[in-house]
């Protein structure tokens, strides 16, 4: 019984790969050329190529968790931040600046407090408007909200059908 091992026989010869090598060089396929050259070497039967594992993708939350860092400060305030700032103000009047700084380190407040419900107007402009003008702006914004783009197609079809009935009558 005769046993053949890959390391004792040269399965691949340069005569077998000559055309493929030439085409790989002329067409600029570097990866194919390198693969064919490694098939010709004797070391290919001894070692197996291994690819390095892909690096683990580290996100901001994973890094914060592994380094035990607190949550980042929010850039823009929400309604909770307004309540938090009121709480910090009361702490300042009752306990002093040290307790406010400690509370800020434990639960940081936002860096920017935008004005809410001014209907995209500057705060000074909105507060200089009369009550009648403010209510008028609020009603106009409600009418704009009624024009829902999801229902726009249905509204157009309904209006088209009414126009067709109007012209037939």
mmCIF file of C-alpha atoms in Angstrom:
data_model
loop_
_atom_site.group_PDB
_atom_site.id
_atom_site.type_symbol
_atom_site.label_atom_id
_atom_site.label_comp_id
_atom_site.label_asym_id
_atom_site.label_seq_id
_atom_site.Cartn_x
_atom_site.Cartn_y
_atom_site.Cartn_z
ATOM 1 C CA UNK A 1 0.000 0.000 0.000
ATOM 2 C CA UNK A 2 1.405 3.351 -1.033
ATOM 3 C CA UNK A 3 0.508 6.539 0.899
ATOM 4 C CA UNK A 4 1.044 9.919 -0.715
ATOM 5 C CA UNK A 5 1.372 12.997 1.427
ATOM 6 C CA UNK A 6 1.224 16.555 0.169
ATOM 7 C CA UNK A 7 4.620 17.406 1.557
ATOM 8 C CA UNK A 8 6.298 14.556 -0.392
ATOM 9 C CA UNK A 9 4.822 15.294 -3.796
ATOM 10 C CA UNK A 10 4.683 18.483 -5.789
ATOM 11 C CA UNK A 11 1.074 18.468 -6.870
ATOM 12 C CA UNK A 12 1.228 21.883 -8.497
ATOM 13 C CA UNK A 13 3.985 22.686 -10.940
ATOM 14 C CA UNK A 14 4.834 25.902 -12.699
ATOM 15 C CA UNK A 15 3.868 24.352 -16.035
ATOM 16 C CA UNK A 16 0.314 23.914 -14.788
ATOM 17 C CA UNK A 17 0.024 27.558 -13.708
ATOM 18 C CA UNK A 18 2.036 29.355 -16.387
ATOM 19 C CA UNK A 19 -0.935 30.732 -18.337
ATOM 20 C CA UNK A 20 -2.755 31.752 -15.172
ATOM 21 C CA UNK A 21 0.355 33.521 -13.854
ATOM 22 C CA UNK A 22 0.779 35.443 -17.105
ATOM 23 C CA UNK A 23 -2.858 36.536 -17.148
ATOM 24 C CA UNK A 24 -2.718 37.604 -13.507
ATOM 25 C CA UNK A 25 0.353 39.766 -14.198
ATOM 26 C CA UNK A 26 -0.961 41.350 -17.400
ATOM 27 C CA UNK A 27 -4.404 42.068 -15.963
ATOM 28 C CA UNK A 28 -2.997 43.459 -12.702
ATOM 29 C CA UNK A 29 -4.700 40.966 -10.400
ATOM 30 C CA UNK A 30 -2.249 41.067 -7.512
ATOM 31 C CA UNK A 31 -4.216 38.814 -5.201
ATOM 32 C CA UNK A 32 -4.450 36.049 -7.812
ATOM 33 C CA UNK A 33 -0.741 36.366 -8.593
ATOM 34 C CA UNK A 34 0.216 36.065 -4.926
ATOM 35 C CA UNK A 35 -2.086 33.085 -4.467
ATOM 36 C CA UNK A 36 -0.582 31.280 -7.445
ATOM 37 C CA UNK A 37 2.954 31.969 -6.245
ATOM 38 C CA UNK A 38 2.165 30.575 -2.827
ATOM 39 C CA UNK A 39 0.811 27.435 -4.430
ATOM 40 C CA UNK A 40 4.201 26.960 -6.088
ATOM 41 C CA UNK A 41 6.166 27.257 -2.856
ATOM 42 C CA UNK A 42 6.912 24.284 -0.651
ATOM 43 C CA UNK A 43 5.812 26.048 2.538
ATOM 44 C CA UNK A 44 2.163 26.063 1.515
ATOM 45 C CA UNK A 45 1.834 22.418 2.476
ATOM 46 C CA UNK A 46 3.414 22.949 5.887
ATOM 47 C CA UNK A 47 1.602 26.029 7.144
ATOM 48 C CA UNK A 48 -1.959 27.089 6.766
ATOM 49 C CA UNK A 49 -2.711 30.778 6.361
ATOM 50 C CA UNK A 50 -4.750 32.302 9.120
ATOM 51 C CA UNK A 51 -6.603 35.550 8.967
ATOM 52 C CA UNK A 52 -6.411 37.782 11.995
ATOM 53 C CA UNK A 53 -9.759 38.116 13.747
ATOM 54 C CA UNK A 54 -11.698 41.228 12.997
ATOM 55 C CA UNK A 55 -11.205 43.866 15.657
ATOM 56 C CA UNK A 56 -14.123 44.314 17.997
ATOM 57 C CA UNK A 57 -16.023 47.447 17.125
ATOM 58 C CA UNK A 58 -16.040 49.679 20.152
ATOM 59 C CA UNK A 59 -18.890 52.121 20.440
ATOM 60 C CA UNK A 60 -19.141 55.088 22.736
ATOM 61 C CA UNK A 61 -21.526 53.297 25.078
ATOM 62 C CA UNK A 62 -19.282 50.201 25.268
ATOM 63 C CA UNK A 63 -16.239 52.317 26.100
ATOM 64 C CA UNK A 64 -18.163 54.260 28.747
ATOM 65 C CA UNK A 65 -19.335 51.007 30.304
ATOM 66 C CA UNK A 66 -15.882 49.405 30.308
ATOM 67 C CA UNK A 67 -14.232 52.513 31.784
ATOM 68 C CA UNK A 68 -17.174 53.102 34.164
ATOM 69 C CA UNK A 69 -17.737 56.672 32.994
ATOM 70 C CA UNK A 70 -20.997 58.547 33.585
ATOM 71 C CA UNK A 71 -23.430 59.363 30.802
ATOM 72 C CA UNK A 72 -22.396 62.306 28.617
ATOM 73 C CA UNK A 73 -23.896 65.715 29.171
ATOM 74 C CA UNK A 74 -26.843 66.452 26.943
ATOM 75 C CA UNK A 75 -26.376 69.328 24.553
ATOM 76 C CA UNK A 76 -29.965 70.472 24.342
ATOM 77 C CA UNK A 77 -32.379 70.499 27.252
ATOM 78 C CA UNK A 78 -35.575 68.551 27.595
ATOM 79 C CA UNK A 79 -38.429 69.110 30.020
ATOM 80 C CA UNK A 80 -36.665 67.046 32.687
ATOM 81 C CA UNK A 81 -33.713 69.440 32.622
ATOM 82 C CA UNK A 82 -35.947 72.363 33.536
ATOM 83 C CA UNK A 83 -37.109 70.509 36.648
ATOM 84 C CA UNK A 84 -33.504 69.582 37.426
ATOM 85 C CA UNK A 85 -32.391 73.212 37.172
ATOM 86 C CA UNK A 86 -35.168 74.274 39.563
ATOM 87 C CA UNK A 87 -33.992 71.595 41.984
ATOM 88 C CA UNK A 88 -30.391 72.815 41.715
ATOM 89 C CA UNK A 89 -31.497 76.405 42.304
ATOM 90 C CA UNK A 90 -33.310 75.405 45.484
ATOM 91 C CA UNK A 91 -30.254 73.476 46.623
ATOM 92 C CA UNK A 92 -28.110 76.556 46.031
ATOM 93 C CA UNK A 93 -30.321 78.723 48.241
ATOM 94 C CA UNK A 94 -30.591 76.119 51.006
ATOM 95 C CA UNK A 95 -27.211 74.335 50.988
ATOM 96 C CA UNK A 96 -24.719 76.392 49.019
ATOM 97 C CA UNK A 97 -22.596 76.065 45.912
ATOM 98 C CA UNK A 98 -20.843 72.862 47.012
ATOM 99 C CA UNK A 99 -24.056 70.821 47.026
ATOM 100 C CA UNK A 100 -25.020 72.235 43.612
ATOM 101 C CA UNK A 101 -21.658 71.208 42.149
ATOM 102 C CA UNK A 102 -21.984 67.741 43.661
ATOM 103 C CA UNK A 103 -25.498 67.370 42.259
ATOM 104 C CA UNK A 104 -24.284 68.583 38.846
ATOM 105 C CA UNK A 105 -21.546 65.927 38.854
ATOM 106 C CA UNK A 106 -24.037 63.206 39.747
ATOM 107 C CA UNK A 107 -26.712 64.232 37.253
ATOM 108 C CA UNK A 108 -25.399 66.802 34.759
ATOM 109 C CA UNK A 109 -27.808 69.251 33.243
ATOM 110 C CA UNK A 110 -27.930 70.223 29.588
ATOM 111 C CA UNK A 111 -25.621 72.824 28.114
ATOM 112 C CA UNK A 112 -28.294 74.707 26.154
ATOM 113 C CA UNK A 113 -31.834 75.525 27.250
ATOM 114 C CA UNK A 114 -33.928 76.384 24.190
ATOM 115 C CA UNK A 115 -37.175 78.259 24.542
ATOM 116 C CA UNK A 116 -40.294 76.120 24.128
ATOM 117 C CA UNK A 117 -43.618 77.050 22.554
ATOM 118 C CA UNK A 118 -42.550 80.285 20.872
ATOM 119 C CA UNK A 119 -43.626 79.010 17.415
ATOM 120 C CA UNK A 120 -40.149 79.379 15.858
ATOM 121 C CA UNK A 121 -39.872 83.021 16.872
ATOM 122 C CA UNK A 122 -37.191 84.623 18.994
ATOM 123 C CA UNK A 123 -38.055 84.761 22.673
ATOM 124 C CA UNK A 124 -38.029 88.559 22.811
ATOM 125 C CA UNK A 125 -40.224 88.845 19.722
ATOM 126 C CA UNK A 126 -42.729 86.285 21.008
ATOM 127 C CA UNK A 127 -43.077 87.967 24.408
ATOM 128 C CA UNK A 128 -43.625 91.365 22.756
ATOM 129 C CA UNK A 129 -46.640 90.053 20.843
ATOM 130 C CA UNK A 130 -50.126 90.714 22.135
ATOM 131 C CA UNK A 131 -52.309 87.874 23.388
ATOM 132 C CA UNK A 132 -54.460 88.132 20.273
ATOM 133 C CA UNK A 133 -51.422 87.686 18.010
ATOM 134 C CA UNK A 134 -50.135 84.771 20.104
ATOM 135 C CA UNK A 135 -53.466 82.941 19.859
ATOM 136 C CA UNK A 136 -53.603 83.654 16.117
ATOM 137 C CA UNK A 137 -50.125 82.115 15.644
ATOM 138 C CA UNK A 138 -51.140 79.084 17.703
ATOM 139 C CA UNK A 139 -54.270 78.569 15.553
ATOM 140 C CA UNK A 140 -52.258 78.865 12.324
ATOM 141 C CA UNK A 141 -49.785 76.260 13.541
ATOM 142 C CA UNK A 142 -52.654 73.903 14.384
ATOM 143 C CA UNK A 143 -54.036 74.283 10.842
ATOM 144 C CA UNK A 144 -50.615 73.433 9.409
ATOM 145 C CA UNK A 145 -50.468 70.347 11.610
ATOM 146 C CA UNK A 146 -53.797 69.194 10.162
ATOM 147 C CA UNK A 147 -52.180 68.882 6.710
ATOM 148 C CA UNK A 148 -50.718 65.465 7.273
ATOM 149 C CA UNK A 149 -48.554 64.236 4.364
ATOM 150 C CA UNK A 150 -49.769 60.687 4.958
ATOM 151 C CA UNK A 151 -53.376 61.697 4.329
ATOM 152 C CA UNK A 152 -52.491 64.091 1.514
ATOM 153 C CA UNK A 153 -53.012 61.488 -1.214
ATOM 154 C CA UNK A 154 -56.460 60.579 0.102
ATOM 155 C CA UNK A 155 -57.397 64.251 0.399
ATOM 156 C CA UNK A 156 -56.332 64.873 -3.207
ATOM 157 C CA UNK A 157 -58.407 61.938 -4.474
ATOM 158 C CA UNK A 158 -61.467 63.094 -2.529
ATOM 159 C CA UNK A 159 -61.154 66.640 -3.860
ATOM 160 C CA UNK A 160 -60.746 65.286 -7.409
ATOM 161 C CA UNK A 161 -63.930 63.215 -7.054
ATOM 162 C CA UNK A 162 -65.848 66.263 -5.780
ATOM 163 C CA UNK A 163 -64.620 68.273 -8.765
ATOM 164 C CA UNK A 164 -65.771 65.517 -11.141
ATOM 165 C CA UNK A 165 -69.225 65.474 -9.526
ATOM 166 C CA UNK A 166 -69.379 69.259 -9.707
ATOM 167 C CA UNK A 167 -68.620 69.290 -13.452
ATOM 168 C CA UNK A 168 -71.164 66.515 -14.166
ATOM 169 C CA UNK A 169 -73.971 68.334 -12.384
#
